[in-house]
Amino acid sequence: MGDLPLNINIQEPRWDQSTFLGRARHFFTVTDPRNLLLSGKQLEASRNIVQNYRAGVVTPGLTEDQLWRAKYVYDSAFHPDTGEKVVLIGRMSAQVPMNMTITGCMLTFYRKTPTMVFWQWVNQSFNAIVNYSNRSGDAPITVQQLGTAYVSATTGAVATALGLKSLTKHLPPLVGRFVPFAAVAAANCINIPLMRQRELQVGIPVTDEAGQRLGHSVTAAKQGIFQVVVSRIGMAIPAMAIPPVIMNTLEKKDFLKRRPWLGAPLQVGLVGFCLVFATPLCCALFPQRSSIHVTRLEPELRAQIQAQNPSIDVVYYNKGL
């Protein structure tokens, strides 16, 4: 045993999740791109520290700061419900570097149909990986369901982008720059529910305040997916609304006219700057461990909970990211 006490609750984030500021500090840590640079050995070491501590074994010489660092490294790479290691680009720490590249290219190459379709496809392929990797619950999804969801979401995104592009053809150039954002917003409404359709069929685990599983709820899944859609659209607004206005102005200046090759890296840089703040702040809009009143659950589950635990008024669930 080390000197560290065993009463530190690492099941929960380090900061108060009932406040927006506490959730924001939590997600600034979770989405830190530097976590992508950690080796498999470092990830396993962090997992061992966390699992040992939860089992009542303290690594000798471990400090509280080191424990929390291990917890956040562990959370950044492993799924909270299944315990599986998340594929590298599906981790929340990959959101900023991946999205700044993809979004920057979507905003730069929006004029020509082939490049617009290509980058919408790349974006939806990436989103499909992220949505699956950060799904809530531990219910398995079949390869067929996964493929159907991916094809439907990607087709919907590309169709939306093409439709909006044709509608804005005769409008001012600045309006055309917002086509990628509108397509992304519409696609999120398609992609996320489709990639998480299994949750809408069988529900997601709901627990009491102590974490004891009480059953599965489709109602909780719907609420969680809605919150994720809102967060994802909010995440895209600064990155896809501010750079187009700035670039529309800069491209009229002689500096960029003489150096058109600077357009893409400048756009990617502007998007990256916005995403560094928008990603954690929009993830923080809703608590990761969300709650729902028992009276709003399905009748069967509500009756089961009230029969077994009549004192429980609120249940909790992982909304996913």
Coordinates of N, CA, C and O in Angstrom, one line a residue, residues 142-244:
T142 N -24.1 -5.1 -35.2 CA -23.6 -6.0 -36.2 C -22.9 -5.2 -37.3 O -23.1 -4.0 -37.5
V143 N -22.1 -5.9 -38.1 CA -21.4 -5.4 -39.2 C -22.4 -4.8 -40.2 O -22.2 -3.8 -40.8
Q144 N -23.5 -5.6 -40.4 CA -24.6 -5.1 -41.4 C -25.2 -3.8 -40.9 O -25.4 -2.9 -41.7
Q145 N -25.5 -3.7 -39.6 CA -26.1 -2.5 -39.1 C -25.1 -1.3 -39.3 O -25.5 -0.2 -39.6
L146 N -23.9 -1.6 -39.0 CA -22.8 -0.6 -39.1 C -22.7 -0.1 -40.5 O -22.6 1.1 -40.8
G147 N -22.7 -1.1 -41.5 CA -22.6 -0.7 -42.9 C -23.7 0.1 -43.4 O -23.6 1.1 -44.1
T148 N -25.0 -0.3 -43.0 CA -26.2 0.4 -43.4 C -26.2 1.8 -42.9 O -26.5 2.7 -43.6
A149 N -25.8 2.0 -41.6 CA -25.8 3.3 -41.0 C -24.8 4.2 -41.7 O -25.0 5.4 -42.0
Y150 N -23.6 3.6 -42.0 CA -22.5 4.4 -42.6 C -22.9 4.9 -44.0 O -22.8 6.1 -44.4
V151 N -23.5 4.0 -44.9 CA -23.8 4.3 -46.2 C -25.0 5.3 -46.2 O -25.0 6.3 -47.0
S152 N -26.0 5.1 -45.3 CA -27.1 6.0 -45.3 C -26.7 7.4 -44.9 O -27.1 8.4 -45.4
A153 N -25.8 7.5 -43.8 CA -25.4 8.8 -43.3 C -24.5 9.5 -44.4 O -24.7 10.7 -44.6
T154 N -23.6 8.8 -45.0 CA -22.7 9.4 -46.0 C -23.5 9.9 -47.2 O -23.3 11.0 -47.7
T155 N -24.5 9.1 -47.7 CA -25.3 9.5 -48.8 C -26.2 10.7 -48.4 O -26.3 11.6 -49.2
G156 N -26.7 10.7 -47.2 CA -27.5 11.9 -46.8 C -26.7 13.2 -46.7 O -27.1 14.2 -47.2
A157 N -25.4 13.0 -46.3 CA -24.6 14.2 -46.2 C -24.2 14.8 -47.6 O -24.3 16.0 -47.8
V158 N -23.8 13.9 -48.5 CA -23.5 14.3 -49.8 C -24.7 14.9 -50.5 O -24.6 15.9 -51.2
A159 N -25.8 14.2 -50.4 CA -27.1 14.7 -51.1 C -27.4 16.1 -50.6 O -27.8 17.0 -51.3
T160 N -27.3 16.3 -49.2 CA -27.6 17.6 -48.6 C -26.7 18.7 -49.2 O -27.1 19.8 -49.6
A161 N -25.4 18.4 -49.2 CA -24.4 19.3 -49.8 C -24.6 19.7 -51.2 O -24.6 20.9 -51.6
L162 N -24.9 18.7 -52.0 CA -25.2 18.9 -53.5 C -26.5 19.8 -53.6 O -26.5 20.7 -54.5
G163 N -27.5 19.4 -52.9 CA -28.8 20.2 -53.0 C -28.6 21.7 -52.6 O -29.1 22.6 -53.3
L164 N -27.9 21.9 -51.5 CA -27.7 23.3 -51.0 C -26.8 24.0 -52.0 O -27.0 25.2 -52.2
K165 N -25.8 23.3 -52.5 CA -24.9 24.0 -53.5 C -25.7 24.5 -54.7 O -25.4 25.6 -55.2
S166 N -26.6 23.7 -55.2 CA -27.4 24.2 -56.4 C -28.3 25.3 -56.0 O -28.6 26.2 -56.8
L167 N -28.8 25.3 -54.8 CA -29.7 26.4 -54.3 C -29.0 27.7 -54.2 O -29.6 28.8 -54.4
T168 N -27.7 27.7 -53.8 CA -27.0 28.9 -53.5 C -26.2 29.4 -54.7 O -25.4 30.3 -54.6
K169 N -26.3 28.7 -55.9 CA -25.5 29.0 -57.1 C -25.7 30.5 -57.5 O -24.7 31.1 -57.9
H170 N -26.8 31.1 -57.3 CA -27.1 32.5 -57.8 C -27.1 33.5 -56.6 O -27.5 34.6 -56.8
L171 N -26.7 33.0 -55.5 CA -26.6 33.9 -54.3 C -25.2 34.5 -54.1 O -24.3 34.0 -54.8
P172 N -25.0 35.5 -53.3 CA -23.7 36.0 -53.1 C -22.6 34.9 -52.7 O -23.0 34.0 -52.0
P173 N -21.4 35.1 -53.0 CA -20.3 34.1 -52.7 C -20.2 33.7 -51.2 O -20.0 32.6 -50.9
L174 N -20.5 34.7 -50.4 CA -20.3 34.4 -48.9 C -21.4 33.4 -48.5 O -21.1 32.5 -47.6
V175 N -22.6 33.4 -49.1 CA -23.6 32.5 -48.7 C -23.1 31.0 -49.1 O -23.3 30.1 -48.4
G176 N -22.5 30.9 -50.3 CA -22.0 29.6 -50.7 C -21.0 29.0 -49.8 O -20.9 27.8 -49.7
R177 N -20.3 29.9 -49.1 CA -19.2 29.4 -48.1 C -19.9 28.7 -46.9 O -19.2 27.9 -46.2
F178 N -21.2 28.9 -46.7 CA -21.8 28.3 -45.5 C -22.5 27.0 -45.9 O -23.1 26.3 -45.0
V179 N -22.4 26.6 -47.2 CA -23.0 25.3 -47.6 C -22.4 24.1 -46.8 O -23.1 23.2 -46.3
P180 N -21.0 24.1 -46.6 CA -20.4 22.9 -45.9 C -21.0 22.8 -44.4 O -21.2 21.7 -43.9
F181 N -21.2 24.0 -43.8 CA -21.7 24.0 -42.4 C -23.2 23.4 -42.4 O -23.5 22.6 -41.6
A182 N -24.0 23.9 -43.3 CA -25.4 23.4 -43.4 C -25.4 21.9 -43.6 O -26.2 21.2 -43.1
A183 N -24.5 21.4 -44.5 CA -24.5 20.0 -44.8 C -24.0 19.2 -43.6 O -24.6 18.1 -43.3
V184 N -23.0 19.7 -42.9 CA -22.5 19.0 -41.7 C -23.6 19.0 -40.6 O -23.8 17.9 -40.0
A185 N -24.3 20.1 -40.4 CA -25.4 20.1 -39.4 C -26.5 19.1 -39.8 O -27.0 18.4 -38.9
A186 N -26.9 19.1 -41.0 CA -27.9 18.2 -41.5 C -27.4 16.7 -41.3 O -28.2 15.8 -40.9
A187 N -26.2 16.5 -41.7 CA -25.6 15.1 -41.7 C -25.5 14.6 -40.2 O -25.7 13.4 -40.0
N188 N -25.2 15.5 -39.3 CA -25.1 15.1 -37.9 C -26.5 14.5 -37.4 O -26.5 13.6 -36.6
C189 N -27.6 15.2 -37.9 CA -28.9 14.7 -37.5 C -29.2 13.3 -38.1 O -30.1 12.6 -37.6
I190 N -28.5 13.0 -39.2 CA -28.7 11.7 -39.8 C -27.7 10.7 -39.2 O -28.1 9.5 -38.8
N191 N -26.4 11.1 -39.2 CA -25.3 10.2 -38.9 C -25.4 9.6 -37.5 O -25.3 8.4 -37.3
I192 N -25.6 10.5 -36.5 CA -25.5 10.1 -35.1 C -26.6 9.1 -34.7 O -26.3 8.0 -34.2
P193 N -27.9 9.4 -35.0 CA -28.9 8.4 -34.7 C -28.7 7.0 -35.4 O -28.9 6.0 -34.9
L194 N -28.2 7.1 -36.7 CA -28.0 5.9 -37.5 C -26.9 5.0 -36.9 O -27.0 3.8 -36.8
M195 N -25.8 5.7 -36.6 CA -24.6 5.0 -36.0 C -24.9 4.4 -34.7 O -24.3 3.5 -34.2
R196 N -25.9 5.0 -34.0 CA -26.2 4.5 -32.6 C -27.6 3.9 -32.6 O -28.3 3.9 -31.6
Q197 N -28.0 3.3 -33.7 CA -29.4 2.8 -33.9 C -29.6 1.6 -32.9 O -30.8 1.4 -32.4
R198 N -28.6 0.9 -32.6 CA -28.7 -0.2 -31.6 C -29.2 0.3 -30.3 O -30.0 -0.4 -29.6
E199 N -28.8 1.4 -29.9 CA -29.2 2.0 -28.6 C -30.7 2.4 -28.7 O -31.4 2.3 -27.7
L200 N -31.2 2.8 -29.8 CA -32.6 3.1 -30.0 C -33.5 1.9 -30.1 O -34.7 2.0 -29.9
Q201 N -32.9 0.7 -30.3 CA -33.6 -0.5 -30.4 C -33.7 -1.2 -29.0 O -34.7 -1.7 -28.6
V202 N -32.5 -1.3 -28.3 CA -32.5 -2.0 -27.1 C -32.3 -1.1 -25.8 O -32.4 -1.6 -24.7
G203 N -32.0 0.1 -26.1 CA -31.8 1.1 -25.0 C -30.4 1.1 -24.5 O -29.5 0.3 -25.0
I204 N -30.1 2.0 -23.5 CA -28.8 2.1 -22.9 C -28.9 1.8 -21.4 O -30.0 2.0 -20.9
P205 N -27.8 1.4 -20.8 CA -27.9 1.1 -19.4 C -28.2 2.4 -18.5 O -27.7 3.4 -18.8
V206 N -29.1 2.2 -17.6 CA -29.4 3.3 -16.6 C -29.1 2.8 -15.2 O -29.2 1.6 -14.9
T207 N -28.5 3.6 -14.4 CA -28.1 3.2 -13.1 C -28.6 4.1 -12.0 O -29.2 5.2 -12.3
D208 N -28.5 3.7 -10.8 CA -28.8 4.6 -9.6 C -27.6 5.5 -9.4 O -26.6 5.4 -10.1
E209 N -27.7 6.3 -8.4 CA -26.6 7.3 -8.1 C -25.3 6.6 -7.8 O -24.2 7.1 -8.1
A210 N -25.4 5.4 -7.2 CA -24.1 4.6 -6.8 C -23.5 3.9 -8.0 O -22.5 3.3 -7.9
G211 N -24.2 3.9 -9.1 CA -23.7 3.2 -10.3 C -24.2 1.8 -10.5 O -23.8 1.1 -11.4
Q212 N -25.2 1.4 -9.7 CA -25.8 0.0 -9.8 C -26.7 0.0 -11.0 O -27.7 0.9 -11.1
R213 N -26.5 -0.9 -12.0 CA -27.4 -1.0 -13.2 C -28.8 -1.4 -12.8 O -29.0 -2.4 -12.1
L214 N -29.8 -0.6 -13.4 CA -31.2 -0.9 -13.1 C -31.9 -1.5 -14.3 O -33.0 -2.0 -14.1
G215 N -31.3 -1.3 -15.5 CA -32.0 -1.8 -16.7 C -31.6 -1.0 -17.9 O -30.6 -0.3 -17.8
H216 N -32.3 -1.2 -19.0 CA -32.0 -0.5 -20.2 C -33.2 0.4 -20.7 O -34.3 -0.1 -20.6
S217 N -32.9 1.6 -21.1 CA -33.9 2.5 -21.5 C -33.7 3.1 -22.9 O -32.7 3.7 -23.2
V218 N -34.7 3.0 -23.8 CA -34.7 3.6 -25.1 C -34.9 5.1 -24.9 O -34.4 6.0 -25.6
T219 N -35.8 5.5 -23.9 CA -36.1 6.9 -23.7 C -34.8 7.7 -23.3 O -34.5 8.8 -23.9
A220 N -34.0 7.1 -22.5 CA -32.7 7.7 -22.1 C -31.8 7.8 -23.3 O -31.0 8.8 -23.5
A221 N -31.8 6.8 -24.2 CA -31.0 6.8 -25.4 C -31.4 7.9 -26.3 O -30.5 8.6 -26.8
K222 N -32.7 8.1 -26.5 CA -33.1 9.2 -27.3 C -32.7 10.6 -26.8 O -32.2 11.4 -27.5
Q223 N -32.8 10.7 -25.5 CA -32.4 12.0 -24.8 C -30.9 12.2 -25.0 O -30.4 13.3 -25.3
G224 N -30.1 11.1 -24.8 CA -28.7 11.2 -24.9 C -28.2 11.5 -26.3 O -27.3 12.4 -26.6
I225 N -28.8 10.9 -27.3 CA -28.5 11.1 -28.7 C -28.8 12.6 -29.1 O -28.1 13.2 -29.8
F226 N -30.0 13.1 -28.7 CA -30.4 14.5 -29.0 C -29.3 15.4 -28.4 O -28.9 16.4 -29.1
Q227 N -28.9 15.2 -27.2 CA -27.9 16.1 -26.6 C -26.6 16.1 -27.4 O -25.9 17.1 -27.5
V228 N -26.2 14.9 -27.8 CA -24.9 14.7 -28.6 C -25.1 15.5 -29.9 O -24.1 16.2 -30.4
V229 N -26.2 15.4 -30.6 CA -26.4 16.1 -31.9 C -26.3 17.6 -31.7 O -25.7 18.3 -32.5
V230 N -27.0 18.1 -30.6 CA -26.9 19.5 -30.3 C -25.4 20.0 -30.1 O -25.0 21.0 -30.6
S231 N -24.7 19.2 -29.3 CA -23.3 19.5 -29.0 C -22.5 19.5 -30.3 O -21.6 20.4 -30.5
R232 N -22.7 18.5 -31.1 CA -21.8 18.4 -32.4 C -22.1 19.6 -33.3 O -21.2 20.1 -33.9
I233 N -23.4 19.9 -33.4 CA -23.7 21.1 -34.3 C -23.1 22.4 -33.7 O -22.5 23.2 -34.4
G234 N -23.2 22.5 -32.4 CA -22.7 23.7 -31.7 C -21.1 23.7 -31.9 O -20.6 24.8 -32.0
M235 N -20.5 22.5 -31.9 CA -19.1 22.4 -32.0 C -18.7 22.9 -33.4 O -17.6 23.5 -33.6
A236 N -19.5 22.7 -34.4 CA -19.2 23.1 -35.8 C -19.4 24.6 -36.1 O -18.8 25.1 -37.0
I237 N -20.3 25.2 -35.3 CA -20.7 26.6 -35.6 C -19.5 27.6 -35.7 O -19.3 28.2 -36.7
P238 N -18.7 27.7 -34.6 CA -17.5 28.6 -34.7 C -16.5 28.3 -35.8 O -16.1 29.1 -36.5
A239 N -16.2 27.0 -35.9 CA -15.2 26.5 -36.9 C -15.7 26.7 -38.3 O -14.8 26.8 -39.2
M240 N -17.0 26.6 -38.5 CA -17.5 26.7 -39.9 C -18.2 28.0 -40.3 O -18.6 28.2 -41.4
A241 N -18.4 28.8 -39.3 CA -19.0 30.1 -39.5 C -18.1 31.3 -39.5 O -18.2 32.3 -40.2
I242 N -17.1 31.2 -38.6 CA -16.1 32.4 -38.4 C -15.1 32.4 -39.6 O -14.9 33.4 -40.2
P243 N -14.4 31.3 -39.8 CA -13.4 31.3 -40.9 C -13.9 31.7 -42.3 O -13.2 32.5 -43.0
P244 N -15.1 31.3 -42.7 CA -15.6 31.8 -44.0 C -15.7 33.3 -44.1 O -15.4 33.9 -45.2

